[in-house]
Amino acid sequence: ELLPIREQLERIEKKLDGNFSNKFLSINQVSALVSLSPSTIRRAVAKGELKCSRRQGKMLFLESNVRRWIND
């Protein structure tokens, strides 16, 4: 029960400390980060395994989502 609250508090503390770096990455940056091809990343998005936002015709990925996906 308290674990989600604890995780939220840790994220808030990181933001307040300025240590929160959850930036958006392009598909090419994700590809370089995880050493997989852009087509593999697109397949993961299509399967619903990896979340992305689509802005101005581009796929943008939160770094935390990418790291969580690659560690699963």
Short mmCIF file of C-alpha atoms in Angstrom, two decimals:
data_model
loop_
_atom_site.label_atom_id
_atom_site.label_comp_id
_atom_site.label_asym_id
_atom_site.label_seq_id
_atom_site.Cartn_x
_atom_site.Cartn_y
_atom_site.Cartn_z
CA GLU A 1 0.00 0.00 0.00
CA LEU A 2 2.71 2.49 0.91
CA LEU A 3 5.09 1.60 -1.91
CA PRO A 4 3.41 3.79 -4.58
CA ILE A 5 3.34 6.71 -2.13
CA ARG A 6 7.01 6.20 -1.31
CA GLU A 7 7.90 6.11 -5.02
CA GLN A 8 5.97 9.34 -5.62
CA LEU A 9 7.76 11.03 -2.73
CA GLU A 10 11.14 9.94 -4.09
CA ARG A 11 10.28 11.42 -7.51
CA ILE A 12 9.20 14.67 -5.87
CA GLU A 13 12.43 14.82 -3.86
CA LYS A 14 14.50 14.27 -7.01
CA LYS A 15 12.65 17.06 -8.78
CA LEU A 16 13.19 19.42 -5.87
CA ASP A 17 16.89 18.52 -5.74
CA GLY A 18 17.24 19.10 -9.48
CA ASN A 19 18.36 15.50 -10.02
CA PHE A 20 15.33 14.51 -12.06
CA SER A 21 16.38 13.96 -15.65
CA ASN A 22 13.50 12.21 -17.37
CA LYS A 23 13.94 13.73 -20.78
CA PHE A 24 12.32 12.91 -24.10
CA LEU A 25 14.38 10.95 -26.61
CA SER A 26 13.97 10.56 -30.37
CA ILE A 27 13.77 7.11 -31.91
CA ASN A 28 17.40 7.41 -33.05
CA GLN A 29 18.52 8.32 -29.52
CA VAL A 30 16.58 5.34 -28.13
CA SER A 31 18.15 3.13 -30.78
CA ALA A 32 21.64 4.23 -29.76
CA LEU A 33 20.84 3.93 -26.03
CA VAL A 34 19.58 0.34 -26.20
CA SER A 35 21.64 -0.86 -29.21
CA LEU A 36 18.57 -1.92 -31.18
CA SER A 37 17.41 -0.85 -34.62
CA PRO A 38 14.68 1.78 -35.02
CA SER A 39 12.46 -0.88 -36.65
CA THR A 40 12.75 -3.06 -33.53
CA ILE A 41 11.73 -0.09 -31.41
CA ARG A 42 8.77 0.63 -33.70
CA ARG A 43 7.66 -3.01 -33.35
CA ALA A 44 7.81 -2.70 -29.55
CA VAL A 45 5.61 0.40 -29.75
CA ALA A 46 3.16 -1.38 -32.09
CA LYS A 47 2.94 -4.33 -29.67
CA GLY A 48 2.29 -1.96 -26.76
CA GLU A 49 5.53 -2.95 -25.01
CA LEU A 50 7.01 0.56 -25.13
CA LYS A 51 5.14 3.82 -24.66
CA CYS A 52 5.76 6.83 -26.84
CA SER A 53 4.27 10.23 -27.60
CA ARG A 54 3.74 11.42 -31.12
CA ARG A 55 4.46 15.11 -31.58
CA GLN A 56 4.73 16.89 -34.91
CA GLY A 57 5.00 13.58 -36.74
CA LYS A 58 7.83 12.31 -34.53
CA MET A 59 7.91 9.55 -31.95
CA LEU A 60 9.22 10.74 -28.59
CA PHE A 61 10.10 8.44 -25.71
CA LEU A 62 10.52 9.22 -22.03
CA GLU A 63 13.94 8.00 -20.95
CA SER A 64 12.48 6.34 -17.85
CA ASN A 65 10.02 4.33 -19.99
CA VAL A 66 12.85 3.18 -22.26
CA ARG A 67 15.01 2.09 -19.32
CA ARG A 68 12.07 0.27 -17.72
CA TRP A 69 11.28 -1.48 -21.03
CA ILE A 70 14.83 -2.63 -21.62
CA ASN A 71 15.15 -3.94 -18.04
CA ASP A 72 11.92 -5.97 -18.22
#
